[in-house]
Short mmCIF file of C-alpha atoms in Angstrom, two decimals:
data_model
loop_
_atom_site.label_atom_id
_atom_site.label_comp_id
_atom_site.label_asym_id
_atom_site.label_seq_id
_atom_site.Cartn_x
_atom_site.Cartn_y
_atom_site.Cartn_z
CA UNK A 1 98.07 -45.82 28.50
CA UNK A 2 97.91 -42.64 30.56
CA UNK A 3 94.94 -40.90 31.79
CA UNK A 4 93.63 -37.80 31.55
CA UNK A 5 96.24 -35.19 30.10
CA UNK A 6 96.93 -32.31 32.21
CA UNK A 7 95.69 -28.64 30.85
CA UNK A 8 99.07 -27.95 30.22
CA UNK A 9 99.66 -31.14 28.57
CA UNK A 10 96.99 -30.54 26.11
CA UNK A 11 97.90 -27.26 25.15
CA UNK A 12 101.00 -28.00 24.02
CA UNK A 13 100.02 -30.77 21.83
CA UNK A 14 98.10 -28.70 20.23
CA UNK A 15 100.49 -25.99 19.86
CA UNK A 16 102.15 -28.94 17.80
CA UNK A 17 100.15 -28.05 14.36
CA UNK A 18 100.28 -24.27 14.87
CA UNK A 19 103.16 -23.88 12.69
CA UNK A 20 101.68 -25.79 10.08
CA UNK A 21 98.26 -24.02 10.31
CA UNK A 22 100.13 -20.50 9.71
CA UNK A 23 101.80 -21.75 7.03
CA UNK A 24 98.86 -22.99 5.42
CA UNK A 25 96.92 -19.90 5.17
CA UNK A 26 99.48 -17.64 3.87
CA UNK A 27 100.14 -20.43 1.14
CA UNK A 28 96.33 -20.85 0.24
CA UNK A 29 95.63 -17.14 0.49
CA UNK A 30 98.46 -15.19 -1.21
CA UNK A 31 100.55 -18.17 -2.99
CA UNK A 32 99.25 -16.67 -6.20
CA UNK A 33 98.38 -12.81 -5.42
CA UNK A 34 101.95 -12.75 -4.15
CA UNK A 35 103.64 -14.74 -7.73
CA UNK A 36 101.54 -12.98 -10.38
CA UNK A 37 100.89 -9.64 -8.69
CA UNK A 38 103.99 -9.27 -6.65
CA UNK A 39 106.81 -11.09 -8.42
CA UNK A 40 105.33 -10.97 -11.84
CA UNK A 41 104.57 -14.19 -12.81
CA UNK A 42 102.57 -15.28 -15.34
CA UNK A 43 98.87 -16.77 -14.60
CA UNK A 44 99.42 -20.14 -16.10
CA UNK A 45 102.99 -20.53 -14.17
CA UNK A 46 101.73 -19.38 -10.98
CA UNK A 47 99.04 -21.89 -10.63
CA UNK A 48 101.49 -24.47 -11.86
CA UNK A 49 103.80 -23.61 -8.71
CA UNK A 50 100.28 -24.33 -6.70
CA UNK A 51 100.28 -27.70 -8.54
CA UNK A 52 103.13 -28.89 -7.72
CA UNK A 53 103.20 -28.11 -4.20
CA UNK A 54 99.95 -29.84 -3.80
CA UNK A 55 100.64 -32.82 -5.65
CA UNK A 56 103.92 -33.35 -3.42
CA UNK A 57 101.71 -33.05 -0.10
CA UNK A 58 99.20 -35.30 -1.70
CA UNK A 59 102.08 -37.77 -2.66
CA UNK A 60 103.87 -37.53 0.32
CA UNK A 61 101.15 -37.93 3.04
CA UNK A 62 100.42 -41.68 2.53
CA UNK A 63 104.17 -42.48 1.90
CA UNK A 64 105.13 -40.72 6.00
CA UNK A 65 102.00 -42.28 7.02
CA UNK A 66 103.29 -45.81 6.63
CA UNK A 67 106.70 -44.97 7.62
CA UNK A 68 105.77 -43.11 10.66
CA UNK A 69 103.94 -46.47 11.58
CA UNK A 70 107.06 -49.01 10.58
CA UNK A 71 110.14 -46.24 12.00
CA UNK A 72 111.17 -46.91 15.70
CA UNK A 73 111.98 -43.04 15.81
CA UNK A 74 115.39 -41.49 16.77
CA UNK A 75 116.65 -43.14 19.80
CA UNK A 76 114.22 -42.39 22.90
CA UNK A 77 112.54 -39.80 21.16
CA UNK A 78 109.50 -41.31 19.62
CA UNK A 79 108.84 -42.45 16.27
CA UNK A 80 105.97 -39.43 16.52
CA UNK A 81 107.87 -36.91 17.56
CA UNK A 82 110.75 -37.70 15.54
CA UNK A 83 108.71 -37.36 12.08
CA UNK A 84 107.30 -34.11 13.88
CA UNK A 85 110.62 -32.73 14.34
CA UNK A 86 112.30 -33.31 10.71
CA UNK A 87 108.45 -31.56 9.50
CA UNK A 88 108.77 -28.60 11.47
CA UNK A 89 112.70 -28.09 10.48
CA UNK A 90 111.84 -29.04 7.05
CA UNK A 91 109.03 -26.66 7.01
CA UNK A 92 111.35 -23.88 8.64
CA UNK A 93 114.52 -23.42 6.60
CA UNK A 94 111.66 -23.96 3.35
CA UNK A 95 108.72 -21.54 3.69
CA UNK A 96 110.89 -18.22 4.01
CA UNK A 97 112.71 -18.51 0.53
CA UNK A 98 108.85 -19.78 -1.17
CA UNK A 99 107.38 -16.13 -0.10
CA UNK A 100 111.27 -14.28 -1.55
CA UNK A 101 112.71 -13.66 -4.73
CA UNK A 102 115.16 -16.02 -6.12
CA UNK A 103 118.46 -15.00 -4.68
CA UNK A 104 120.11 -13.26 -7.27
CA UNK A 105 117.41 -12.59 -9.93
CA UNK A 106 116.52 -9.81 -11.59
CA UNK A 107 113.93 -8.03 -13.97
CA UNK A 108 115.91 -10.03 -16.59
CA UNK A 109 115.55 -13.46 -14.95
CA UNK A 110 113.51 -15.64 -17.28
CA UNK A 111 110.57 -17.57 -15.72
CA UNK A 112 111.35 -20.56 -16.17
CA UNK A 113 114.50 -20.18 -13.99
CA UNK A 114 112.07 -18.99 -11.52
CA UNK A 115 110.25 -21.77 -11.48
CA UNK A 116 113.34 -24.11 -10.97
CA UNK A 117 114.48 -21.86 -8.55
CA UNK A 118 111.17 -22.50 -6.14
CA UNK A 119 110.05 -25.86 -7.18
CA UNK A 120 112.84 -27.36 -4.63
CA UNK A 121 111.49 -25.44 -1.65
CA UNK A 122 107.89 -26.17 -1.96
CA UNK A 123 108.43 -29.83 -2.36
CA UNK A 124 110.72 -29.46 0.70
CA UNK A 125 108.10 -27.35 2.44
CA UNK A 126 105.31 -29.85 1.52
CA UNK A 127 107.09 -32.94 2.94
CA UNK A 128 107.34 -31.16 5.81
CA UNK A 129 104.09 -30.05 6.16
CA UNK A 130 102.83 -33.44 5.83
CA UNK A 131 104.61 -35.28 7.85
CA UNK A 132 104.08 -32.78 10.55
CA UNK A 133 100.30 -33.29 9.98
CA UNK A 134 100.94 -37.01 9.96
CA UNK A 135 102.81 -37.28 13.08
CA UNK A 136 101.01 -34.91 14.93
CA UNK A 137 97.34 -36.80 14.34
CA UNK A 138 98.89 -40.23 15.12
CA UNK A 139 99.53 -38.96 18.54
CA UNK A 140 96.29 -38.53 19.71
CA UNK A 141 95.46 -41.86 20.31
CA UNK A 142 98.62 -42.33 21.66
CA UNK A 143 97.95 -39.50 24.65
CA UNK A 144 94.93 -40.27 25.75
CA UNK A 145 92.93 -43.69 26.23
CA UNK A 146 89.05 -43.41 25.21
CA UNK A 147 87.32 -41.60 22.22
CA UNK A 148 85.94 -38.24 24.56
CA UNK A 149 89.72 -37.61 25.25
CA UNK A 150 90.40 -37.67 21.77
CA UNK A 151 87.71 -35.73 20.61
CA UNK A 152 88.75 -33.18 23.55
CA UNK A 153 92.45 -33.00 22.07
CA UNK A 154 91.15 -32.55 18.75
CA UNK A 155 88.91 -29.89 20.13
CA UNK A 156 92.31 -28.03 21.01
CA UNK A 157 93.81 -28.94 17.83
CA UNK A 158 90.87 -26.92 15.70
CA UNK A 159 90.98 -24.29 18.38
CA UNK A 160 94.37 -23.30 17.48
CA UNK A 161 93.64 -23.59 13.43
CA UNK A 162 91.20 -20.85 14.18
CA UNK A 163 94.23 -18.65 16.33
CA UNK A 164 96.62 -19.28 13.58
CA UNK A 165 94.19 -18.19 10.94
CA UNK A 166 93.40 -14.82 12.62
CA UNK A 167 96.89 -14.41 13.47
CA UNK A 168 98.09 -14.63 9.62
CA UNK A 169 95.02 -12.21 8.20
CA UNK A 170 95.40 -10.07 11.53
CA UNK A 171 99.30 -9.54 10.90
CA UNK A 172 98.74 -9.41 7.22
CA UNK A 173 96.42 -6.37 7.69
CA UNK A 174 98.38 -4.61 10.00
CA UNK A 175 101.32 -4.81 7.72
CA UNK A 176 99.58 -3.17 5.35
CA UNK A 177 97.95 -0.36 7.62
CA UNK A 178 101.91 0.23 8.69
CA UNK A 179 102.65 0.53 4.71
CA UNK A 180 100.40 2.91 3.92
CA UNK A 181 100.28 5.17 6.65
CA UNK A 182 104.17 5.86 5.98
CA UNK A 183 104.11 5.69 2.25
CA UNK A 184 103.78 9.12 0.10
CA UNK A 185 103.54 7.04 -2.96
CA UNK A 186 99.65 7.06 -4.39
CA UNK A 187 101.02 3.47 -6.68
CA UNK A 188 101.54 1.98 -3.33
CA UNK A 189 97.55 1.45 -2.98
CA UNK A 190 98.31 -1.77 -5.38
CA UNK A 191 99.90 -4.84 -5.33
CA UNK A 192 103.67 -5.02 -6.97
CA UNK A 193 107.60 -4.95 -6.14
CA UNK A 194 106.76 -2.90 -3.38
CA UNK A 195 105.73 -5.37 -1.73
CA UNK A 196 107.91 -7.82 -1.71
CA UNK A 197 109.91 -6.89 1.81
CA UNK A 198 106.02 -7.16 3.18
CA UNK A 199 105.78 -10.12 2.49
CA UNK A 200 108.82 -11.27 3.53
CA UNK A 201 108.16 -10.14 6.97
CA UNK A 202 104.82 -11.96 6.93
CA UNK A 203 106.56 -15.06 6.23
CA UNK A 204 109.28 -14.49 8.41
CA UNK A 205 106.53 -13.55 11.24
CA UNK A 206 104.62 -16.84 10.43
CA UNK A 207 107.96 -18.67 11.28
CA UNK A 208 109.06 -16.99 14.48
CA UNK A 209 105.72 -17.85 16.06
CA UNK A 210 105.60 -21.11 14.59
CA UNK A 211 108.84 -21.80 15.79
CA UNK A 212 107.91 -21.02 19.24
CA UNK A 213 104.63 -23.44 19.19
CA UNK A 214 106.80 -26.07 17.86
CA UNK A 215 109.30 -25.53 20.78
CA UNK A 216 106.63 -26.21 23.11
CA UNK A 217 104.61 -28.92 21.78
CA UNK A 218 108.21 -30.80 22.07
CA UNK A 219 109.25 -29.63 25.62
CA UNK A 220 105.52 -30.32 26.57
CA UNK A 221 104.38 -33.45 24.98
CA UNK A 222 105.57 -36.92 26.48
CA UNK A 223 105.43 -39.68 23.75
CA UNK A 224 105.05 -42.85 24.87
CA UNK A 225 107.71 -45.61 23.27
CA UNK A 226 106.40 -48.25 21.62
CA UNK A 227 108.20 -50.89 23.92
CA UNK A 228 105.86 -49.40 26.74
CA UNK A 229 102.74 -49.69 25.18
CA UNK A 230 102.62 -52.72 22.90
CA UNK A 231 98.96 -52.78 22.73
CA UNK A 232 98.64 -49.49 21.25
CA UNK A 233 97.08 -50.09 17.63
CA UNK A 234 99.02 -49.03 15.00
CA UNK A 235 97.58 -46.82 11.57
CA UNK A 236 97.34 -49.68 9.98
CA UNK A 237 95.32 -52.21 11.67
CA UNK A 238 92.93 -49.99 13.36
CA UNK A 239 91.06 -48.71 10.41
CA UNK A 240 87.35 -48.58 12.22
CA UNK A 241 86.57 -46.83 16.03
CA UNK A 242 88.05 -48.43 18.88
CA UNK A 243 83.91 -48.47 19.26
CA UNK A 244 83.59 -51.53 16.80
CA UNK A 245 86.35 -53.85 18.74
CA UNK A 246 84.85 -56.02 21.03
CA UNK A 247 81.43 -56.03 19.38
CA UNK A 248 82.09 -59.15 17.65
CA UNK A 249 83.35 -57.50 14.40
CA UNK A 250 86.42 -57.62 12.43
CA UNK A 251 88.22 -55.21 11.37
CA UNK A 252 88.31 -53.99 7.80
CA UNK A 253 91.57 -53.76 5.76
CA UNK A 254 92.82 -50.94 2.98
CA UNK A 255 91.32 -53.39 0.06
CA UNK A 256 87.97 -53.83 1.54
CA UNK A 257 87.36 -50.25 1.56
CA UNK A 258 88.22 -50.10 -2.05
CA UNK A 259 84.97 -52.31 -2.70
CA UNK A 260 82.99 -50.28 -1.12
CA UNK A 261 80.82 -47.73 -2.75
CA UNK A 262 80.27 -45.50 0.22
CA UNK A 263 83.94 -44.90 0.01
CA UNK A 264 83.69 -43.26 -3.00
CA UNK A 265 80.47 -41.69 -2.08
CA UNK A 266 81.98 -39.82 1.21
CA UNK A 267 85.56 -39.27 -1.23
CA UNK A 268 83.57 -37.14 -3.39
CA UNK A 269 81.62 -35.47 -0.81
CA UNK A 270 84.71 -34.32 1.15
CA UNK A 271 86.22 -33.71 -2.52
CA UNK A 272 83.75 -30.97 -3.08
CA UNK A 273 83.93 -29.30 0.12
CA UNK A 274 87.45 -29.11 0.61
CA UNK A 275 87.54 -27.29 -3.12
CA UNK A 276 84.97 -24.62 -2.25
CA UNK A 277 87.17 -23.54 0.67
CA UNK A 278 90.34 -23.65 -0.71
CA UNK A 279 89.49 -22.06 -4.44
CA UNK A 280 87.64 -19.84 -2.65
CA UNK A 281 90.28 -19.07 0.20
CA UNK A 282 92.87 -18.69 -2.95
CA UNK A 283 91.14 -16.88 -5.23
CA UNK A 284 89.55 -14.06 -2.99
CA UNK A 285 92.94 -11.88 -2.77
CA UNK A 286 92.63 -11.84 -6.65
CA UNK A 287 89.07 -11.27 -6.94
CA UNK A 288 89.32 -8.45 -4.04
CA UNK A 289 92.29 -6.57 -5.88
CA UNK A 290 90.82 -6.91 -9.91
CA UNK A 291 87.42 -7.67 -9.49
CA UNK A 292 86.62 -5.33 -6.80
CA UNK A 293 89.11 -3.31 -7.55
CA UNK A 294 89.82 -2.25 -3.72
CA UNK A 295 93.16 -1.21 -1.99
CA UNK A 296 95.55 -3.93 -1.29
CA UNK A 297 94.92 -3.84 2.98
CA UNK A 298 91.69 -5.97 1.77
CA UNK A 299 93.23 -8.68 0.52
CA UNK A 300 93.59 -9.06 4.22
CA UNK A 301 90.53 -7.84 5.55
CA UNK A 302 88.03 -9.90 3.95
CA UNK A 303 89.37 -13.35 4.60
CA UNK A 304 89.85 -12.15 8.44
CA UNK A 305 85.81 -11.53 7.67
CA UNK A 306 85.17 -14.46 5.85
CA UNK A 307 86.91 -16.58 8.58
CA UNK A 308 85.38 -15.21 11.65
CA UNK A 309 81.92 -16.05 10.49
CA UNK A 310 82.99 -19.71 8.65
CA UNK A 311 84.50 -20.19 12.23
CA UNK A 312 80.79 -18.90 14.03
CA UNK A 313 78.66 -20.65 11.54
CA UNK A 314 80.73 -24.28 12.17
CA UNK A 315 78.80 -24.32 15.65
CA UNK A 316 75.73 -24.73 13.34
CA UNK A 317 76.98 -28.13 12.44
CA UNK A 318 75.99 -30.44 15.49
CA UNK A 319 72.89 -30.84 14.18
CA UNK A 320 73.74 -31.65 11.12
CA UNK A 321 76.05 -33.90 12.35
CA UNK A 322 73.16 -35.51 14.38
CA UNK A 323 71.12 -36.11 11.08
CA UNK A 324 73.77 -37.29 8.81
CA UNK A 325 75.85 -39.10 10.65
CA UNK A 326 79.16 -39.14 12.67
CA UNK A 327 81.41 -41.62 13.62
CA UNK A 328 85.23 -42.03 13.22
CA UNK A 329 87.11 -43.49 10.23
CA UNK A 330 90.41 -45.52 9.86
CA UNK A 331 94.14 -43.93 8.78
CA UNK A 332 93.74 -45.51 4.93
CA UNK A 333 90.48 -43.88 4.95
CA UNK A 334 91.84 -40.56 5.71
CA UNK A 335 95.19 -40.49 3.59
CA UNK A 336 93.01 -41.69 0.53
CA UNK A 337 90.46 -38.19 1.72
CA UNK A 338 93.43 -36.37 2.32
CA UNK A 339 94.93 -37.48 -1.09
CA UNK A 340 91.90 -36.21 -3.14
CA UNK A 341 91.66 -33.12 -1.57
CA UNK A 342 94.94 -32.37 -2.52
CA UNK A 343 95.28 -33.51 -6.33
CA UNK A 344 91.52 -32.12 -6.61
CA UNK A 345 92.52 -28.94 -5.46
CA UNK A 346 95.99 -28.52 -7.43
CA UNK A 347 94.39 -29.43 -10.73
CA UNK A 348 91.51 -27.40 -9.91
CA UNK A 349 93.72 -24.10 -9.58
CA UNK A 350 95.96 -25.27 -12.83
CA UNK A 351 92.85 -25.64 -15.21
CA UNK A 352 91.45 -22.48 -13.60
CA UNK A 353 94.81 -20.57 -14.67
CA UNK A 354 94.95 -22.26 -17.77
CA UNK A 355 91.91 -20.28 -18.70
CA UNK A 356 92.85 -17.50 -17.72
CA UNK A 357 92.31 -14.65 -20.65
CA UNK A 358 95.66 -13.33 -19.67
CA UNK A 359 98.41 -14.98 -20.83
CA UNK A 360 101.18 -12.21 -20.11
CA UNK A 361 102.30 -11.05 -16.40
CA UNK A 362 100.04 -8.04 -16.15
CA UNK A 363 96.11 -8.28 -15.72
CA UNK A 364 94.04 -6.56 -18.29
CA UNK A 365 90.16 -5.37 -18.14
CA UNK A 366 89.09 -9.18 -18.39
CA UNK A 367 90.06 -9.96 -15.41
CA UNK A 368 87.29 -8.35 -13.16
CA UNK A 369 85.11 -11.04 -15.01
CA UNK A 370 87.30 -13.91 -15.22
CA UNK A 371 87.84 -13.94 -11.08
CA UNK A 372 83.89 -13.00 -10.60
CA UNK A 373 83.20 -16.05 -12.46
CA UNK A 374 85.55 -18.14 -10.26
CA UNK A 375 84.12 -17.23 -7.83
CA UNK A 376 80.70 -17.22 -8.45
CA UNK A 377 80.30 -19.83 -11.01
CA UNK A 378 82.80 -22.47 -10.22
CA UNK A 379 82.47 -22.73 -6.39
CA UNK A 380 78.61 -22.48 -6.95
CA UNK A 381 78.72 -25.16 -9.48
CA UNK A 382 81.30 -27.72 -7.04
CA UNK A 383 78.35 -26.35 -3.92
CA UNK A 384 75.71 -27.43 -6.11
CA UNK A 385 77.24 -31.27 -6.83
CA UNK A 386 78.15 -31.51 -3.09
CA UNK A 387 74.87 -30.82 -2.01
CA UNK A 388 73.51 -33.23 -4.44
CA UNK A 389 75.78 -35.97 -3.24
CA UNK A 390 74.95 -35.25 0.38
CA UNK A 391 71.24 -35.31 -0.70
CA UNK A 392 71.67 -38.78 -2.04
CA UNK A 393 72.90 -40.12 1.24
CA UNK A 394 69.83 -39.88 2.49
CA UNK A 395 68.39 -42.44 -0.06
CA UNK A 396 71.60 -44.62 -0.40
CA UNK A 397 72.53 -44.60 3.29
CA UNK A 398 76.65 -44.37 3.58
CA UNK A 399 77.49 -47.71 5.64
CA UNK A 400 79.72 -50.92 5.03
CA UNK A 401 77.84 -53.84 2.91
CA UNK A 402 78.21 -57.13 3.68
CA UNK A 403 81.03 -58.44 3.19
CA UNK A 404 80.18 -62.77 3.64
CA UNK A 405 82.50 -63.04 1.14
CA UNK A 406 85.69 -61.95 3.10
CA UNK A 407 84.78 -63.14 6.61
CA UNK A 408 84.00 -59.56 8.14
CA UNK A 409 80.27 -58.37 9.41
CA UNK A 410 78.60 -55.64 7.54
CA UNK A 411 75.60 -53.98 8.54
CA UNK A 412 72.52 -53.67 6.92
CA UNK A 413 70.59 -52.49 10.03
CA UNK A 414 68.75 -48.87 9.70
CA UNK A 415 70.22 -48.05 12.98
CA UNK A 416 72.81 -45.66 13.81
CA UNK A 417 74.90 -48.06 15.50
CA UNK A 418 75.06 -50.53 13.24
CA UNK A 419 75.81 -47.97 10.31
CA UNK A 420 79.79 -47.21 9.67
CA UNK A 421 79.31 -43.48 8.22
CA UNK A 422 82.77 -41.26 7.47
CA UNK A 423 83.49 -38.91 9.76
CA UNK A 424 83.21 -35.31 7.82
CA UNK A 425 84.65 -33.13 10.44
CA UNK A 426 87.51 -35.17 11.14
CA UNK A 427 89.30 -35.36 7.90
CA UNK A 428 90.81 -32.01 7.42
#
């Protein structure tokens, strides 16, 4: 296995989920602002889009995750890089037509050919999104040889999901700006057809760039084959830290984690963090523009806000990383996290729009309510059981029982080593 990568090297691997990262924001943050306030879709039918998109990505993630291990990849290419490539052109000739108007469609279109219409692209455009995030995680122990390396590549991996997020708002509001200062039309202050060619160019923005990053990443990163490096560990067998091997324990399969109660302890946990960020990243544009009833250039100011300081705050975390616990997890552990997240969230946003007090494609006067209390209520009451959970950890301690049953060595030491806990930070 190589060495250390090269600066260069490790810049364009992480260029590799840039794409993806754009992407990802404008769907969380203006999926529905853009389908009910934009195109003029109903509540209940915009959410379900949101649904469906994230039960295909939660669907689809374990399914490449297997196949990217078992695939030899396209000739010399890499069985990585391969999956990485039909992502990115997945998630390319998809994403423009999810933030357009069906082609052809009118004011007389009914919804529900609407919904046909765009149901195909998301699915396509979650496929590729996943197994673009697939791909690009299994190569990082693939690069580089020892945990600090891979902790350092991941370091450049977040890095850039901070760029990409700054990039999206930071476009976003200078679209707007641009709008405005050459409109004459005082309607043009809120959301509607207008601005539909606005968000087209977003989306079409988001996809130049992302195109670039993707170039690079490919021209830049060197997969090994897996003739060369047979003792590479595959997904599937190397389900604890390369930090456990050689210290005289086995290594636990996909249907020992499933008797393990920490494992549903640490699913819930991540559960409830990953829906406070993305309810609240998808909710704020709506709560911005009928709650607080401010002009439409906010909808990208405040989450370019809200970012920045989630972004400053996360250096907070070491030492709560120190007290809790930190130490890497296993692929079946991640696509089951992964899967959770995903289903969690998409029924989350469908039961929110199901109660929704408007049931027709215009907001009324209870909306300012309706979002405050999303906001305030629901992602207080999913902080509150998180916390809770977390709390609990410190009574039952999250670590692998024994398991005398099955042949492998738990621990039931008190000390860190000896104690398998989730890694948080990594599953995202």
């Amino acid at each position: 296995m190589a060495g250390d990568l090269p600066l260069a090297a490790r810049l364009a691997f992480a260029m590799g989920h840039f794409l993806n990262d754009l992407c990802a924001s404008m769907w969380f943050t203006y999926l529905l602002v853009y389908y009910h306030s934009v195109l003029a879709i109903n509540n209940h039918n915009a959410g379900l889009l949101l649904l469906v998109g994230q039960l295909a990505d939660g669907f689809c993630t374990p399914i490449i995750g297997l196949e990217s291990d078992r695939a030899p990849g396209c000739g010399r290419y890499g069985r990585r890089k391969s999956w990485h490539l039909v992502g990115s052109i997945s998630v390319l000739l998809s994403f423009p037509f999810i933030f357009n108007p069906p082609v052809g469609s009118g004011k007389d279109t009914p919804q529900w050919a609407e919904l046909v219409y765009f149901v195909p692209f998301i699915v396509i455009f979650q496929f590729g999104w996943a197994a673009t995030q697939i791909s690009h995680l299994a190569l990082i122990p693939e690069l580089v040889a020892d945990n600090h390396q891979r902790v350092e590549l991941t370091a450049f991996r977040n890095a850039f999901t901070v760029v990409a997020n700054i990039t999206v708002f930071g476009i976003a509001w200078l679209l707007f700006h641009f709008q405005a200062k050459y409109s004459s039309n005082p309607d043009d202050d809120s959301l509607g057809k207008q601005d539909i060619p606005l968000f087209r160019s977003l989306a079409l923005i988001v996809i130049g760039i992302g195109s670039v990053s993707s170039f690079m990443f490919h021209i830049g990163t060197r997969e090994k084959l897996r003739n060369e490096d047979e003792h590479i560990a595959t997904e599937q067998t190397s389900l604890i830290s390369d930090s456990k091997k050689g210290s005289g324990q086995p290594l636990l399969q996909w249907k020992h984690w499933l008797k393990e109660a920490s494992f549903y302890h640490v699913a819930f946990i991540y559960m409830c963090t990953r829906l406070i960020i993305n309810l609240s990243q998808t909710y704020i544009a709506m709560y911005v523009t009928y709650t607080l009833k401010l002009p439409k250039n906010y909808i990208a100011m405040i989450p370019l806000v809200m970012y920045i300081s989630g972004f400053l705050s996360s250096f907070l975390m070491k030492p709560v990383n120190r007290y809790f616990g930190r130490n890497q997890s296993g692929a079946f552990v991640y696509g089951s996290m992964s899967f959770t997240d995903k289903v969690a969230n998409g029924l989350g946003v469908i039961i929110i729009q199901s109660l929704h007090p408007c049931k027709t494609e215009s907001c009324c006067a209870q909306c300012a309510p309706f979002y405050h209390l999303v906001m305030a209520v629901v992602t207080g009451a999913v902080a509150c059981a998180a916390l809770i959970s977390l709390g609990a950890a410190r009574i039952w301690p999250i670590k692998i029982r024994n398991h005398h049953d099955t042949g492998l060595i738990g621990s039931s030491s008190t000390t860190e080593e000896s104690t398998n806990s989730c890694d948080y930070g990594a599953i995202n």
